[in-house]
CSV table of C-alpha atoms in Angstrom, one decimal:
chain,number,residue,atom,x,y,z
A,117,GLU,CA,100.6,-38.0,256.1
A,118,VAL,CA,99.9,-39.7,252.7
A,119,SER,CA,101.3,-38.5,249.9
A,120,THR,CA,99.9,-39.6,246.2
A,121,GLU,CA,103.0,-41.6,244.1
A,122,ASP,CA,102.9,-43.0,240.7
A,123,PRO,CA,101.3,-46.2,241.3
A,124,GLU,CA,104.2,-47.5,239.1
A,125,THR,CA,107.0,-46.8,241.2
A,126,ALA,CA,105.3,-46.3,244.4
A,127,PHE,CA,106.9,-49.7,245.4
A,128,CYS,CA,109.9,-49.5,243.5
A,129,THR,CA,113.8,-49.9,244.8
A,130,LEU,CA,117.0,-48.7,243.7
A,131,ALA,CA,118.5,-52.3,243.6
A,132,ASN,CA,116.2,-55.5,242.8
A,133,ARG,CA,114.7,-56.9,245.7
A,134,GLU,CA,113.9,-60.4,244.5
A,135,ASP,CA,117.7,-61.4,243.7
A,136,LEU,CA,118.8,-60.4,247.0
A,137,ASN,CA,117.8,-64.3,248.3
A,138,PRO,CA,118.7,-63.3,251.7
A,139,GLU,CA,120.3,-65.7,254.2
A,140,GLU,CA,118.0,-66.4,257.2
A,141,GLY,CA,119.7,-65.3,260.4
A,142,SER,CA,121.5,-62.4,259.0
A,143,ILE,CA,121.1,-58.5,258.7
A,144,TYR,CA,119.9,-58.6,255.2
A,145,HIS,CA,117.3,-60.6,256.0
A,146,CYS,CA,115.9,-58.8,258.9
A,147,LEU,CA,116.0,-55.6,256.7
A,148,TYR,CA,114.2,-57.6,253.8
A,149,GLN,CA,111.4,-58.6,256.5
A,150,PHE,CA,111.2,-55.6,258.1
A,151,THR,CA,110.6,-53.8,254.5
A,152,ARG,CA,108.4,-56.2,252.8
A,153,ASN,CA,105.4,-55.6,250.8
A,154,GLU,CA,102.8,-56.1,252.9
A,155,LYS,CA,98.5,-56.6,252.2
A,156,LEU,CA,95.6,-54.8,254.4
A,157,THR,CA,92.8,-56.4,253.9
A,158,GLU,CA,89.8,-57.7,256.3
A,159,THR,CA,90.1,-55.8,259.7
A,160,ASN,CA,93.3,-54.2,258.6
A,161,ARG,CA,92.1,-52.1,255.4
A,162,LEU,CA,93.0,-49.1,254.6
A,163,LEU,CA,90.3,-46.1,255.6
A,164,CYS,CA,89.7,-44.3,251.9
A,165,ASP,CA,88.6,-40.4,252.0
A,166,VAL,CA,88.9,-40.4,248.3
A,167,CYS,CA,86.5,-43.3,248.3
A,168,THR,CA,84.5,-42.0,251.3
A,169,GLN,CA,83.8,-38.8,249.2
A,170,ARG,CA,83.1,-40.2,246.2
A,171,HIS,CA,80.4,-42.9,247.8
A,172,TYR,CA,78.6,-40.3,250.3
A,173,GLY,CA,79.6,-36.8,248.9
A,174,PRO,CA,81.8,-34.4,250.7
A,175,LYS,CA,82.4,-34.8,254.6
A,176,LYS,CA,80.4,-33.8,257.0
A,177,ASN,CA,81.0,-33.2,260.9
A,178,THR,CA,78.5,-35.3,262.1
A,179,LYS,CA,79.2,-38.5,264.4
A,180,SER,CA,76.9,-40.4,261.9
A,181,GLU,CA,79.3,-40.4,259.4
A,182,LYS,CA,80.1,-43.3,257.4
A,183,TYR,CA,83.4,-44.6,256.0
A,184,VAL,CA,84.6,-46.5,253.2
A,185,TYR,CA,87.5,-48.9,254.0
A,186,THR,CA,89.6,-50.4,250.7
A,187,ASN,CA,92.1,-53.4,250.5
A,188,ALA,CA,95.7,-51.9,250.2
A,189,LYS,CA,99.5,-52.3,250.2
A,190,LYS,CA,101.6,-51.2,252.5
A,191,GLN,CA,105.4,-51.2,252.4
A,192,MET,CA,108.2,-49.5,254.9
A,193,LEU,CA,111.2,-48.2,252.5
A,194,ILE,CA,113.9,-45.7,253.0
A,195,SER,CA,113.6,-42.8,251.5
A,196,LEU,CA,116.6,-40.5,252.5
A,197,ALA,CA,120.0,-42.5,253.3
A,198,PRO,CA,121.5,-41.1,256.5
A,199,PRO,CA,125.4,-39.9,256.8
A,200,VAL,CA,125.4,-42.6,260.0
A,201,LEU,CA,123.4,-45.8,259.7
A,202,THR,CA,121.9,-47.2,263.1
A,203,LEU,CA,120.9,-50.8,263.5
A,204,HIS,CA,119.2,-51.5,266.6
A,205,LEU,CA,118.2,-55.4,266.9
A,206,LYS,CA,115.1,-56.4,268.9
A,207,ARG,CA,116.9,-59.2,271.4
A,208,PHE,CA,113.9,-59.8,273.2
A,209,GLN,CA,110.6,-62.2,272.5
A,210,GLN,CA,107.6,-62.5,274.5
A,211,ALA,CA,107.1,-65.9,276.2
A,212,GLY,CA,103.7,-65.7,277.9
A,213,PHE,CA,103.7,-63.1,280.7
A,214,ASN,CA,108.0,-62.9,280.6
A,215,LEU,CA,110.4,-61.7,278.3
A,216,ARG,CA,113.2,-63.8,277.2
A,217,LYS,CA,116.8,-62.4,275.7
A,218,VAL,CA,117.0,-63.6,272.0
A,219,ASN,CA,121.0,-64.7,272.0
A,220,ARG,CA,121.1,-66.2,268.5
A,221,HIS,CA,123.7,-64.8,266.4
A,222,ILE,CA,122.9,-62.3,263.3
A,223,LYS,CA,125.5,-62.3,260.6
A,224,PHE,CA,126.3,-58.8,259.7
A,225,PRO,CA,128.9,-57.7,256.6
A,226,GLU,CA,131.4,-55.1,257.1
A,227,VAL,CA,130.1,-53.7,254.2
A,228,ILE,CA,126.1,-53.2,253.6
A,229,ASP,CA,124.3,-52.0,250.7
A,230,LEU,CA,121.1,-50.5,251.5
A,231,ALA,CA,119.9,-50.2,248.0
A,232,PRO,CA,117.3,-53.1,248.0
A,233,PHE,CA,115.5,-51.0,250.5
A,234,CYS,CA,115.8,-47.5,249.8
A,235,THR,CA,112.8,-46.3,247.2
A,236,VAL,CA,113.9,-45.5,243.6
A,237,LYS,CA,113.4,-41.9,244.6
A,238,CYS,CA,115.8,-41.6,247.5
A,239,LYS,CA,116.5,-37.8,247.8
A,240,ASN,CA,119.8,-37.9,248.4
A,241,VAL,CA,121.3,-40.7,246.0
A,242,ALA,CA,122.7,-39.4,242.4
A,243,GLU,CA,120.5,-40.6,239.9
A,244,GLY,CA,121.8,-43.6,237.9
A,245,ASN,CA,123.3,-44.9,241.7
A,246,THR,CA,122.1,-48.1,242.1
A,247,LYS,CA,124.2,-48.8,245.3
A,248,VAL,CA,123.9,-47.1,249.1
A,249,LEU,CA,127.0,-48.7,250.4
A,250,TYR,CA,128.2,-48.5,254.2
A,251,SER,CA,131.3,-49.4,256.0
A,252,LEU,CA,130.8,-50.7,259.7
A,253,TYR,CA,132.6,-48.5,262.4
A,254,GLY,CA,131.1,-49.5,265.4
A,255,VAL,CA,129.1,-52.5,267.6
A,256,VAL,CA,127.7,-53.1,270.8
A,257,GLU,CA,127.4,-56.4,272.5
A,258,HIS,CA,125.1,-57.6,275.6
A,259,SER,CA,125.9,-60.5,277.5
A,260,GLY,CA,123.7,-61.9,280.4
A,261,THR,CA,120.0,-62.1,280.4
A,262,MET,CA,117.4,-59.5,280.6
A,263,ARG,CA,117.3,-59.3,284.2
A,264,SER,CA,121.3,-58.6,284.6
A,265,GLY,CA,124.1,-58.3,282.1
A,266,HIS,CA,127.4,-56.2,281.1
A,267,TYR,CA,127.9,-54.0,277.8
A,268,THR,CA,130.8,-54.0,275.7
A,269,ALA,CA,131.5,-52.4,272.4
A,270,TYR,CA,133.6,-53.0,269.6
A,271,ALA,CA,135.3,-49.6,267.7
A,272,LYS,CA,137.5,-49.1,264.3
A,273,MET,CA,140.1,-46.7,264.6
A,274,ARG,CA,140.2,-45.3,261.1
A,275,SER,CA,141.3,-42.4,259.4
A,276,MET,CA,138.7,-39.6,257.9
A,277,ASN,CA,136.3,-40.3,256.0
A,278,ASN,CA,136.0,-37.5,253.4
A,279,HIS,CA,133.0,-38.5,252.1
A,280,LEU,CA,131.1,-39.1,255.2
A,281,SER,CA,132.5,-35.4,256.5
A,282,ASP,CA,130.8,-34.2,253.4
A,283,LEU,CA,127.4,-35.5,253.5
A,284,VAL,CA,127.1,-34.4,257.2
A,285,LEU,CA,128.5,-30.7,256.5
A,286,ARG,CA,127.1,-30.0,253.1
A,287,GLY,CA,124.7,-32.6,252.4
A,288,PRO,CA,125.8,-33.8,248.7
A,289,SER,CA,126.1,-37.5,247.6
A,290,PRO,CA,129.7,-38.8,247.8
A,291,GLN,CA,130.4,-39.2,243.7
A,292,ALA,CA,133.3,-41.8,244.5
A,293,LEU,CA,132.9,-46.0,244.0
A,294,GLU,CA,134.3,-47.5,247.5
A,295,THR,CA,132.9,-50.9,247.9
A,296,GLU,CA,135.9,-51.7,250.2
A,297,PRO,CA,135.5,-50.9,254.2
A,298,VAL,CA,137.0,-48.1,255.4
A,299,LYS,CA,140.8,-49.2,256.7
A,300,GLY,CA,141.5,-49.4,260.6
A,301,GLN,CA,142.2,-51.3,263.4
A,302,TRP,CA,139.7,-53.0,265.6
A,303,PHE,CA,139.4,-52.6,269.2
A,304,HIS,CA,137.3,-54.3,271.8
A,305,ILE,CA,135.9,-51.9,274.9
A,306,SER,CA,134.8,-53.1,278.2
A,307,ASP,CA,135.0,-50.6,280.8
A,308,SER,CA,138.5,-49.5,281.4
A,309,HIS,CA,139.7,-52.4,279.5
A,310,ILE,CA,140.4,-51.9,275.8
A,311,GLN,CA,142.3,-54.6,273.3
A,312,ALA,CA,142.8,-54.9,269.9
A,313,VAL,CA,141.0,-57.6,268.1
A,314,SER,CA,140.6,-58.5,264.4
A,315,ALA,CA,137.8,-58.1,262.1
A,316,SER,CA,136.4,-61.6,262.3
A,317,LYS,CA,136.1,-61.4,265.9
A,318,VAL,CA,134.5,-58.3,265.6
A,319,LEU,CA,132.2,-60.1,262.9
A,320,GLY,CA,131.3,-63.1,265.3
A,321,SER,CA,130.2,-61.1,268.1
A,322,GLN,CA,126.1,-61.2,269.4
A,323,ALA,CA,125.3,-57.5,268.2
A,324,TYR,CA,122.8,-55.5,269.8
A,325,LEU,CA,124.1,-52.1,268.0
A,326,LEU,CA,125.5,-51.5,264.7
A,327,PHE,CA,127.0,-48.5,263.5
A,328,TYR,CA,127.7,-47.7,259.5
A,329,GLU,CA,129.4,-44.6,258.0
A,330,ARG,CA,128.1,-44.0,254.5
A,331,LEU,CA,131.0,-44.7,251.7
A,332,LEU,CA,128.4,-44.2,248.3
């Protein structure tokens, strides 16, 4: 579905992306690349119904109908900030006819701000807010290769997040400013073995899936 937006705000975000300058090999860099502004030119030009009608008149149900393609800009931004944010890292790459696992460590924080990746008209962010904060509470890690391996998880045992409950059950945006991660104890789970670990151990893991809960 194509919607008409104000050209002045169509590519605007809640926080200035230009000031972000994300470190390569970080989750911020991944998000920055995924939501970058792309130019659609040459064979990637956009089919423009308005341009077609302007040039050829109203559409006709004929196989010989001609279309007008135009250069355009494309950007994927978040229009509705979720209560729970799940980030799935693509840990494989094509190597000829084979798939190869990517073992590179991707840095990720305990508290992440999605504002630079949200549209300025993000539906469930209070007017005037320039931060959309999330706190890490779970990580899935994979060890091994593309052919075999083992999944383990890190989970934080924490107190109830009342803001998250309100967001899930009633839908209003959180109002209180919270910039610190939700307090709690991290645990490493591998099959039936569970062990308490430090936050630094979690942040040093080879994350495959990241789970964040909304703070603000």
